[in-house]
Short mmCIF file of C-alpha atoms in Angstrom, two decimals:
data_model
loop_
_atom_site.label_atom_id
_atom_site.label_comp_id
_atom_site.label_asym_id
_atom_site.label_seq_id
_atom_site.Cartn_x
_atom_site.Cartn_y
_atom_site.Cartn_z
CA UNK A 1452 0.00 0.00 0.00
CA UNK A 1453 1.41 3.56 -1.23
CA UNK A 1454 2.46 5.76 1.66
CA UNK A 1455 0.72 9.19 0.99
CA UNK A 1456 2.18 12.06 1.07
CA UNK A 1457 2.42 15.10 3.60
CA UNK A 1458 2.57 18.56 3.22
CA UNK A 1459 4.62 20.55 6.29
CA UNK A 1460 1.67 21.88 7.43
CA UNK A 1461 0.31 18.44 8.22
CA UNK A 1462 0.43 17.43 11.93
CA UNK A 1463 -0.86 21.26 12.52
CA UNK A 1464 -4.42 19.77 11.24
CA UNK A 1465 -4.52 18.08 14.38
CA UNK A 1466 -5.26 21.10 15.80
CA UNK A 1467 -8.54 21.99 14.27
CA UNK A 1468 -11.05 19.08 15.94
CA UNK A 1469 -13.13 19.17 12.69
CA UNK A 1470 -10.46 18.56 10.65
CA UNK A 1471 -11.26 15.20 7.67
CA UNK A 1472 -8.72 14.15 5.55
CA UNK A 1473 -8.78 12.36 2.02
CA UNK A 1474 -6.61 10.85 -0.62
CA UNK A 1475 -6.19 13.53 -2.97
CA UNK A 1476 -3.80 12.57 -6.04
CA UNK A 1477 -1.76 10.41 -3.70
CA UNK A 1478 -1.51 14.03 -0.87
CA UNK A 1479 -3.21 13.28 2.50
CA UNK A 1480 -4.97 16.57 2.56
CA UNK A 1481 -7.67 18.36 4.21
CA UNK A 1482 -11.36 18.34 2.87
CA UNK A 1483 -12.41 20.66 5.57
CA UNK A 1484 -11.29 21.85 9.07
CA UNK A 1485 -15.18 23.63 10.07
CA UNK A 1486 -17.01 22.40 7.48
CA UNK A 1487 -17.17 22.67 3.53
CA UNK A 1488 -20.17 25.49 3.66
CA UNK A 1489 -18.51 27.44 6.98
CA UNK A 1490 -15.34 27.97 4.94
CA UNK A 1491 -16.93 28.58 1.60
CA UNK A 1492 -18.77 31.51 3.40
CA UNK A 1493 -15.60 32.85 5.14
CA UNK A 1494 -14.09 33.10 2.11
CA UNK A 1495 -16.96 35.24 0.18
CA UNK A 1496 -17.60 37.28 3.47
CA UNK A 1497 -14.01 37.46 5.18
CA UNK A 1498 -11.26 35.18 4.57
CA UNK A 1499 -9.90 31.69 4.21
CA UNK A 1500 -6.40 30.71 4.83
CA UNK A 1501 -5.56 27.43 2.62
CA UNK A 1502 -2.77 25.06 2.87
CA UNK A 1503 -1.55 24.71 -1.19
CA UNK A 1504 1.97 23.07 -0.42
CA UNK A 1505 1.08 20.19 -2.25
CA UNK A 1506 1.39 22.30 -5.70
CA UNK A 1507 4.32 21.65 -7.75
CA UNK A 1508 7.61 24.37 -8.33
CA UNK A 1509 9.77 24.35 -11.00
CA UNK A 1510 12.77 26.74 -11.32
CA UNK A 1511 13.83 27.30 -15.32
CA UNK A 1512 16.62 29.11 -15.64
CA UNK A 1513 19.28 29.78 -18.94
CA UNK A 1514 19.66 32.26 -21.93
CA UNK A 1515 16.92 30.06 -23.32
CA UNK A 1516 14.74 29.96 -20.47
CA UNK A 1517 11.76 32.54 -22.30
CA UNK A 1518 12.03 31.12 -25.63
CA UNK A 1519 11.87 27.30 -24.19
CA UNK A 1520 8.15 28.98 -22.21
CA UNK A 1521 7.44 30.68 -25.26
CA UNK A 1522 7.85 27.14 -27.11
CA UNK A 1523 6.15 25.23 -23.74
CA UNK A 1524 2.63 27.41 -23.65
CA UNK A 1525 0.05 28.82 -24.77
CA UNK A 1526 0.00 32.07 -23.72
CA UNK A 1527 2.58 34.41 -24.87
CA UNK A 1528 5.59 34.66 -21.94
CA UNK A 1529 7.47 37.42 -23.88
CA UNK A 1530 4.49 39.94 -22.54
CA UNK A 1531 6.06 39.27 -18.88
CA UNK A 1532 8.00 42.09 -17.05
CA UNK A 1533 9.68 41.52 -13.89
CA UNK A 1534 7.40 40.47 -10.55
CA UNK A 1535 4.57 39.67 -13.06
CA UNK A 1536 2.86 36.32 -13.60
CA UNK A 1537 1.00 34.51 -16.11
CA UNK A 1538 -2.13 31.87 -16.64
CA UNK A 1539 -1.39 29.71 -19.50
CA UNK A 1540 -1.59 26.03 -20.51
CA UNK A 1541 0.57 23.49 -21.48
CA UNK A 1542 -0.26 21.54 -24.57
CA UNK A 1543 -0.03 18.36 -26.76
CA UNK A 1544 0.66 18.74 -30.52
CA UNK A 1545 -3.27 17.06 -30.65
CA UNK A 1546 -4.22 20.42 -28.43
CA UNK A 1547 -5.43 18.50 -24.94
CA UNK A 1548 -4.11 20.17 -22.34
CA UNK A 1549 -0.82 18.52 -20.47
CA UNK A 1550 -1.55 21.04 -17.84
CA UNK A 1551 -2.77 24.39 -16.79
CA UNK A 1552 -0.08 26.63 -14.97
CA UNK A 1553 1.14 29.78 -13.45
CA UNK A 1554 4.41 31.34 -14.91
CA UNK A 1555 6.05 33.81 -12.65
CA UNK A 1556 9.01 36.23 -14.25
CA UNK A 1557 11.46 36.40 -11.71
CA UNK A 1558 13.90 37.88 -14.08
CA UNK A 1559 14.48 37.92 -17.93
CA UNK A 1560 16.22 34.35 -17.48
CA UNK A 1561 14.97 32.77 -14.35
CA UNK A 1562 11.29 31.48 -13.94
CA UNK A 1563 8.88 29.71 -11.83
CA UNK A 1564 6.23 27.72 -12.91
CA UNK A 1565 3.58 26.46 -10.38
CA UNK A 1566 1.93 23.23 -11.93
CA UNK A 1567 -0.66 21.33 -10.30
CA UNK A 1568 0.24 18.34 -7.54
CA UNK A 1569 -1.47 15.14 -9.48
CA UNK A 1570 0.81 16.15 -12.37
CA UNK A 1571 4.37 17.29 -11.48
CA UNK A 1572 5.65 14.11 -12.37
CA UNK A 1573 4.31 14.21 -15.63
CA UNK A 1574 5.20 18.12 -16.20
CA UNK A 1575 9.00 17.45 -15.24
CA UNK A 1576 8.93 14.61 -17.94
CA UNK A 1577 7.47 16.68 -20.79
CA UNK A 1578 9.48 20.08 -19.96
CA UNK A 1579 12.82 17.28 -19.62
CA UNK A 1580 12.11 15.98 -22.77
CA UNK A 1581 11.67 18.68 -25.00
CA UNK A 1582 14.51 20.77 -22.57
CA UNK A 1583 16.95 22.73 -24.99
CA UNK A 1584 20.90 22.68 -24.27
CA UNK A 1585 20.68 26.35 -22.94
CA UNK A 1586 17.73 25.73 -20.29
CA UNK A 1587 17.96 24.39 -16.68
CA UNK A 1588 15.24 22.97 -15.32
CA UNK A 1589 15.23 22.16 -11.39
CA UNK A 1590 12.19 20.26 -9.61
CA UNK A 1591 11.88 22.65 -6.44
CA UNK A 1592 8.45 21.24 -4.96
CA UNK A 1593 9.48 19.24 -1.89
CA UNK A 1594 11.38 22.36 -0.69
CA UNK A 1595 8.44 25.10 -1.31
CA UNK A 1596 5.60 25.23 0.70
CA UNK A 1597 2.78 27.03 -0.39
CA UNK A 1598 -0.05 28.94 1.76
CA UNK A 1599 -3.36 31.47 -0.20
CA UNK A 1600 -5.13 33.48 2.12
CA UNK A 1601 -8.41 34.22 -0.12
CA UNK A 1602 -11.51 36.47 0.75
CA UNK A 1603 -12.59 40.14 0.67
CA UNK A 1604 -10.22 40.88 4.37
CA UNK A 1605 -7.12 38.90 3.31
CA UNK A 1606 -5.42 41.90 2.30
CA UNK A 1607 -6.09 43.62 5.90
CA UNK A 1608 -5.09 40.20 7.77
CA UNK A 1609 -2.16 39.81 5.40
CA UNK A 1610 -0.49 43.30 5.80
CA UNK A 1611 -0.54 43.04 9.68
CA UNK A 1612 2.00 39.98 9.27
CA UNK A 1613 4.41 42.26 6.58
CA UNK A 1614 5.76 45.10 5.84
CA UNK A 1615 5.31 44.63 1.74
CA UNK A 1616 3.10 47.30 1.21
CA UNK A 1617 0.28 45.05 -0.62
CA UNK A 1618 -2.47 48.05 -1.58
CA UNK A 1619 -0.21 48.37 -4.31
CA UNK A 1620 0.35 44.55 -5.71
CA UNK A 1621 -1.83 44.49 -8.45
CA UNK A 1622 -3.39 41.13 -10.39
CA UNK A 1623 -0.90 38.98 -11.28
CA UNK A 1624 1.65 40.82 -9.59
CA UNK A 1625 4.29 39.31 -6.74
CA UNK A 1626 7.38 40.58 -4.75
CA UNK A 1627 10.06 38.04 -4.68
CA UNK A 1628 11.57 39.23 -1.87
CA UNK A 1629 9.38 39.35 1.32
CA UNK A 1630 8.74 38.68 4.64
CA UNK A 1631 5.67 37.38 6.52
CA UNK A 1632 5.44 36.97 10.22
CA UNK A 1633 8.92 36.95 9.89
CA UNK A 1634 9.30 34.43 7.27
CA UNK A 1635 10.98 35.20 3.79
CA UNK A 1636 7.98 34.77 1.57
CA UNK A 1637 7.48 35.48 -2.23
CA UNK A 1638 3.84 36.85 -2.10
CA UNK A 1639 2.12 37.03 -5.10
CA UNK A 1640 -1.78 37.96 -5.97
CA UNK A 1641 -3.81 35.46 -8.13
CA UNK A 1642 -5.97 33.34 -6.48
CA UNK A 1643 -8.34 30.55 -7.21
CA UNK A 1644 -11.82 31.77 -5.40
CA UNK A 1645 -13.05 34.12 -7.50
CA UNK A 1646 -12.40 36.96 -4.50
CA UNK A 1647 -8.84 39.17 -3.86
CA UNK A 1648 -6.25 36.95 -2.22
CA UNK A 1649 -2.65 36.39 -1.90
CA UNK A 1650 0.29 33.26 -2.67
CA UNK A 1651 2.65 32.82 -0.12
CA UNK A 1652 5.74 30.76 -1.56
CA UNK A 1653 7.53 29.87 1.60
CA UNK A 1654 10.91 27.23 2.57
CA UNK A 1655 8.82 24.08 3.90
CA UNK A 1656 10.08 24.25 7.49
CA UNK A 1657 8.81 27.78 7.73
CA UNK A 1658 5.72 26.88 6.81
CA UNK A 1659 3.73 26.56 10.37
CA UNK A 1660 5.37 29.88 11.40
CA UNK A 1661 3.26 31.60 8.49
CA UNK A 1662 -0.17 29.31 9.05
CA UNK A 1663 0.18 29.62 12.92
CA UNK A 1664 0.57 33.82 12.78
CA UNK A 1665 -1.37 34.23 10.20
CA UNK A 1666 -4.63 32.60 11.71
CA UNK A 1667 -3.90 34.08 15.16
CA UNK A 1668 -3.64 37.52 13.23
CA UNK A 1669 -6.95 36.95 11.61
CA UNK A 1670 -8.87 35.45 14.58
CA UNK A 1671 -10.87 38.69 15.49
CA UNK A 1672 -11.40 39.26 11.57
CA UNK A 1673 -13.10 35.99 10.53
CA UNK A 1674 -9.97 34.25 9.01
CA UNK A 1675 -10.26 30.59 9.14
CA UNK A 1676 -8.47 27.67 7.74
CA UNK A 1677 -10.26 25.99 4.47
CA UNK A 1678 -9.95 22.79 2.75
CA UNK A 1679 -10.14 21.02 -0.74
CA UNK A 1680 -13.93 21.42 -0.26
CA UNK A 1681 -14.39 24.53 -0.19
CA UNK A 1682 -11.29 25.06 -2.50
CA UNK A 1683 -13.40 22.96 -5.08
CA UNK A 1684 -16.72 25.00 -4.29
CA UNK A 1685 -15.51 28.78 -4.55
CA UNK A 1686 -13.12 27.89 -7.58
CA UNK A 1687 -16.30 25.98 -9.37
CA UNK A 1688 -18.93 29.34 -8.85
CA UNK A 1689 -15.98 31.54 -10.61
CA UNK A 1690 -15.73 28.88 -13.54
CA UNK A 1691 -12.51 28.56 -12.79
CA UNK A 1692 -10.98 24.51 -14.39
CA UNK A 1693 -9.73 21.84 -12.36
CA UNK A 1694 -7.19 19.83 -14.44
CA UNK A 1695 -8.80 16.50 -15.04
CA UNK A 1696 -12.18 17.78 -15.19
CA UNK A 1697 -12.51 21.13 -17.23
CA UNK A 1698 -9.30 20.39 -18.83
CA UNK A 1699 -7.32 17.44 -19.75
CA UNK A 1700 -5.92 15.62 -22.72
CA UNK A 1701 -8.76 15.33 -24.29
CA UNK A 1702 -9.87 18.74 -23.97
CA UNK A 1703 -8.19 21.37 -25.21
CA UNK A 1704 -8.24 25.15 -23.77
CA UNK A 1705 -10.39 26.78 -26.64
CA UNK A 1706 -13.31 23.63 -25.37
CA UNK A 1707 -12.73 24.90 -21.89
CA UNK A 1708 -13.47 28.58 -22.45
CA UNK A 1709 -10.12 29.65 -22.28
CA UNK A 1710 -8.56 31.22 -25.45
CA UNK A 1711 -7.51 34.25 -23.89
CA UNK A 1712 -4.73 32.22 -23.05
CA UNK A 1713 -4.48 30.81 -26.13
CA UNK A 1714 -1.86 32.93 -28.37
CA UNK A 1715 -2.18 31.79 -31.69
CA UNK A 1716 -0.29 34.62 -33.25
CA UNK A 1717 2.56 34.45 -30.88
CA UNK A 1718 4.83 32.29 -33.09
CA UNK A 1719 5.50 28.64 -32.45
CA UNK A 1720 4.23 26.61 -29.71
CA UNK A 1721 3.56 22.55 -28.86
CA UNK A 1722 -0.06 22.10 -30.22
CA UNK A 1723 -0.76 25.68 -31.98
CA UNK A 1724 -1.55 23.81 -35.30
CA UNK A 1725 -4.10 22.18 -34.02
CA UNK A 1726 -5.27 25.00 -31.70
CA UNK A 1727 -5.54 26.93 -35.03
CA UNK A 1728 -7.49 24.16 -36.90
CA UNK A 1729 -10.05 23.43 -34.52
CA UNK A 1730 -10.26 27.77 -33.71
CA UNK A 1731 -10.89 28.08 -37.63
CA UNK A 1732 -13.00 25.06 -38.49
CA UNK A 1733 -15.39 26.09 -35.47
CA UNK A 1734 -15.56 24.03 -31.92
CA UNK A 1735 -18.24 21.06 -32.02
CA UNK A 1736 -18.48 21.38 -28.54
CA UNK A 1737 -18.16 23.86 -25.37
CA UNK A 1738 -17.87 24.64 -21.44
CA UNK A 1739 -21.25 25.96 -20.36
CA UNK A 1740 -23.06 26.30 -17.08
CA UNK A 1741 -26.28 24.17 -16.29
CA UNK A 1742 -29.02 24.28 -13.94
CA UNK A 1743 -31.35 21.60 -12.96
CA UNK A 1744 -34.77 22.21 -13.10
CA UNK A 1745 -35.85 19.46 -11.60
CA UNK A 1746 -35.22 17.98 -7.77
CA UNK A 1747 -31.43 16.83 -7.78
CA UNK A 1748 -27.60 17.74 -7.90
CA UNK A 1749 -25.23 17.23 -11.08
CA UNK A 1750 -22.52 15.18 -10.39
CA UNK A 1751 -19.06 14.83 -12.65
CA UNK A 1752 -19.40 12.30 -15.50
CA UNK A 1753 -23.03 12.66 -15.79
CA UNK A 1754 -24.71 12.27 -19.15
CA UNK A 1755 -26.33 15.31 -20.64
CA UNK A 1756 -28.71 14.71 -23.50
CA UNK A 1757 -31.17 16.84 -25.55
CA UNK A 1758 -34.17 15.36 -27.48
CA UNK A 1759 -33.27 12.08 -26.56
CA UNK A 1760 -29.32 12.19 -27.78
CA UNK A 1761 -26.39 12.14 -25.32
CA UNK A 1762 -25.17 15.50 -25.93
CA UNK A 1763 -21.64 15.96 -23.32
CA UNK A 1764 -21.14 15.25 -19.57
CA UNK A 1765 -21.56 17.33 -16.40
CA UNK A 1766 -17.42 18.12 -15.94
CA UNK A 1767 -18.22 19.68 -12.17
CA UNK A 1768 -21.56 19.97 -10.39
CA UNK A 1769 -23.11 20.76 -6.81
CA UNK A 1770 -25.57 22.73 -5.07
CA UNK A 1771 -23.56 26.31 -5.23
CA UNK A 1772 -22.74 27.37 -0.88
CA UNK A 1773 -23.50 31.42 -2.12
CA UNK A 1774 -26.60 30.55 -4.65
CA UNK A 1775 -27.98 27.37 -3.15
CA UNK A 1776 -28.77 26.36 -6.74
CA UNK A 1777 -28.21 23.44 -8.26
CA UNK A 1778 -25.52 24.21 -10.67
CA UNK A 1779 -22.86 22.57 -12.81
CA UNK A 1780 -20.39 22.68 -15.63
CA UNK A 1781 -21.11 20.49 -18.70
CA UNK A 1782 -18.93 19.87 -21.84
CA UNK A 1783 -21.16 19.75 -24.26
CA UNK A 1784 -22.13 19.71 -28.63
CA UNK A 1785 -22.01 23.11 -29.42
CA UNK A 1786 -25.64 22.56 -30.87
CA UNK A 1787 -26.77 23.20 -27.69
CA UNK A 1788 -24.92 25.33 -25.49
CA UNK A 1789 -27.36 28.70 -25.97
CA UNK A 1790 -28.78 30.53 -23.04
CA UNK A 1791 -31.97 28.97 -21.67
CA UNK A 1792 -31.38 25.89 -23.73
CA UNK A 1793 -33.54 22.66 -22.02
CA UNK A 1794 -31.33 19.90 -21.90
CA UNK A 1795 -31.68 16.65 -19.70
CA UNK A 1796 -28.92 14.94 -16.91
CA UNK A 1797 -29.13 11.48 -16.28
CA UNK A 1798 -28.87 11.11 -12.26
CA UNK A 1799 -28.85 7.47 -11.09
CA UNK A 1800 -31.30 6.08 -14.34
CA UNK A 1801 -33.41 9.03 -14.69
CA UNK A 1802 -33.40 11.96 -16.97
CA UNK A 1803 -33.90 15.32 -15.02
CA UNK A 1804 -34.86 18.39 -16.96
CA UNK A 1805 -32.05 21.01 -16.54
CA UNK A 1806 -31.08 24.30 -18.50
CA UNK A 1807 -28.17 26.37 -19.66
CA UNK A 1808 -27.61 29.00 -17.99
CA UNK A 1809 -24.42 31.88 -17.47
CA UNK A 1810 -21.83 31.30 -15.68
CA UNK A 1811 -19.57 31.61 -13.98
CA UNK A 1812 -22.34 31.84 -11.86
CA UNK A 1813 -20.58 34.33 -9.12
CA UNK A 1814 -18.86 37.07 -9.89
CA UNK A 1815 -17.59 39.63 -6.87
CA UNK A 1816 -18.07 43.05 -8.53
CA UNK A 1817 -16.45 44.68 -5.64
CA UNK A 1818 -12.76 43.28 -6.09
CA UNK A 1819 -10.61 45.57 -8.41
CA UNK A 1820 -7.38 43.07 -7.87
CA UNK A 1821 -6.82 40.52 -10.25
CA UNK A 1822 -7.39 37.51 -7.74
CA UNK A 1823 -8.53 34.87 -10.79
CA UNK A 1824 -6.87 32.49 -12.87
CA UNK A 1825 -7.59 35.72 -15.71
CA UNK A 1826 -5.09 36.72 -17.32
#
């Protein structure tokens, strides 16, 4: 039986009595600490303070190092300044998606990429293999620990543990050189919530220094810890993919609803031909949001059909913590995917009537930070 693995942050969860662990991707990891809806609501009303350290680093470095990215991605790395990062997509020369990715500029020839935890392994073997003589690649994961405070007060809890002024990080933004509660920290502002929030790249045995004063700094202000649950929740109201369910190698980025990230005119890159074939010849099918109309919860890998035909499959689904609707994400023939469009999901033998409807389906109009996977 496979030992799993642990991130630093692990025998802290012993402190939270609520705390529930699963197998996720081979990481022992929290599902919740309070409760999947508690922390989803922290998060859209104050803040939620997740332990990430299971996310991959890689450190590319060389001469080469932006024209190797600019060969790896989608998105065009040459548009990078210093302390900027980027959402992009590594492909296959089919056009399914290897992974999706962060690319952070530390300087002209030194990157980070931040790939997701289920797929490092397979990352470092693709980036290895097509690795030019004037690139260095180094796998820095098991020595980074990663921590995202998320919410609409993370930015008020965050600047009472540094000295970074962070009213003036934008989207997409990060200083490399930090500190947080005393801790040298790389703190950057994406996020994965669909609200403001904030990276903390951290050495893994500083890790409970930064979790431990950053919770007892945002005790009076709501913070809260948050697991994969709610993770999964918030991320799925702001449309935002989870590799192997939005995107994988079968589906390629312009399917997903991402080609903003998809640079055709850039110049050369692994899987642009057929990125540019399937862009010009039209997509057959699409991303959309769906809403049941009748009693019951969309699931991922449910059947969708329309006048009898399966149509796609439900890639994400619940009842939505902010909306309590009963929403999900469904790749689907492009036949179909028009607002208000009936359509039917097959939950356990039965079809249930559902429609397409916008999404993402929550949106905070308030937050003028990037903190999305958006640009």
């Amino acid at each position: 039986m496979t030992q799993l693995r642990r991130t630093p942050l692990y025998p802290l969860y012993a402190n939270h009595s609520g705390v529930r662990c699963i197998d996720f991707g081979g990481w022992e990891l929290p599902v919740q600490f309070l409760g999947i809806q508690k922390e989803h609501e922290a998060v859209r009303q104050q803040a939620g303070l997740f332990d990430v350290s299971h996310m991959g680093e890689f450190i590319v470095t060389g001469e080469g190092a932006e024209a190797f990215l600019q060969h790896m991605t989608t998105n065009d790395v040459t548009k990078l300044q210093d302390g900027q990062a980027q959402y992009t997509c590594m492909c296959y020369p089919t056009g399914g998606v290897v992974d999706d990715l962060l690319v952070y500029r530390l300087s002209m020839s030194n990157y980070m990429l931040v790939v997701n935890a289920s797929n490092i392994d397979k990352d470092w073997d693709w980036l290895k293999i097509h690795q030019p003589s004037n690139v260095q690649i180094e796998n820095v994961s098991d020595q980074t620990a990663l921590l995202a405070i998320q919410g609409p007060l993370a930015e008020a809890i965050l600047q009472q543990a540094t000295e970074t002024p962070l009213a003036g990080l934008a989207g997409f933004e990060f200083m490399k050189e930090s500190s947080v509660c005393g801790v040298r920290t790389l703190i950057s502002r994406t996020g994965y919530t669909g609200e403001d929030g904030f990276e903390l790249y951290v050495r893994d045995s500083d890790a409970p220094a930064v979790w431990n004063g950053l919770l007892e700094l945002g005790e009076g202000m709501g913070l809260v810890p948050a697991g994969l649950g709610a993770r999964d929740t918030l991320r799925f109201e702001a449309k935002l993919p989870l590799y192997g369910q939005e995107l994988s190698a079968q589906i390629t980025p312009l399917e997903a609803g991402l080609g903003m990230f998809v640079k055709l005119d850039k110049g050369d890159f692994i899987g642009q031909e057929a990125l540019a074939y399937q862009k010009q010849s039209g997509l057959s099918r699409k991303l959309v949001g769906l809403e049941l109309v009748d009693r019951g919860i969309p699931r991922s890998h449910y059947p969708v059909f329309a006048n009898g035909n399966l149509i796609g499959e439900v890639t994400t689904g619940t009842q939505s913590p902010t909306l309590k609707r009963n929403l999900g994400l469904a790749l689907i023939d492009t036949k179909y995917t028009a607002i208000d469009t009936e359509v039917e999901v097959e939950i356990r033998g039965k079809l249930l009537r559902a429609k397409i409807v916008p999404a993402p389906f929550y949106r905070n109009k308030t937050r003028s930070t990037g903190g999305t996977k958006t640009i």
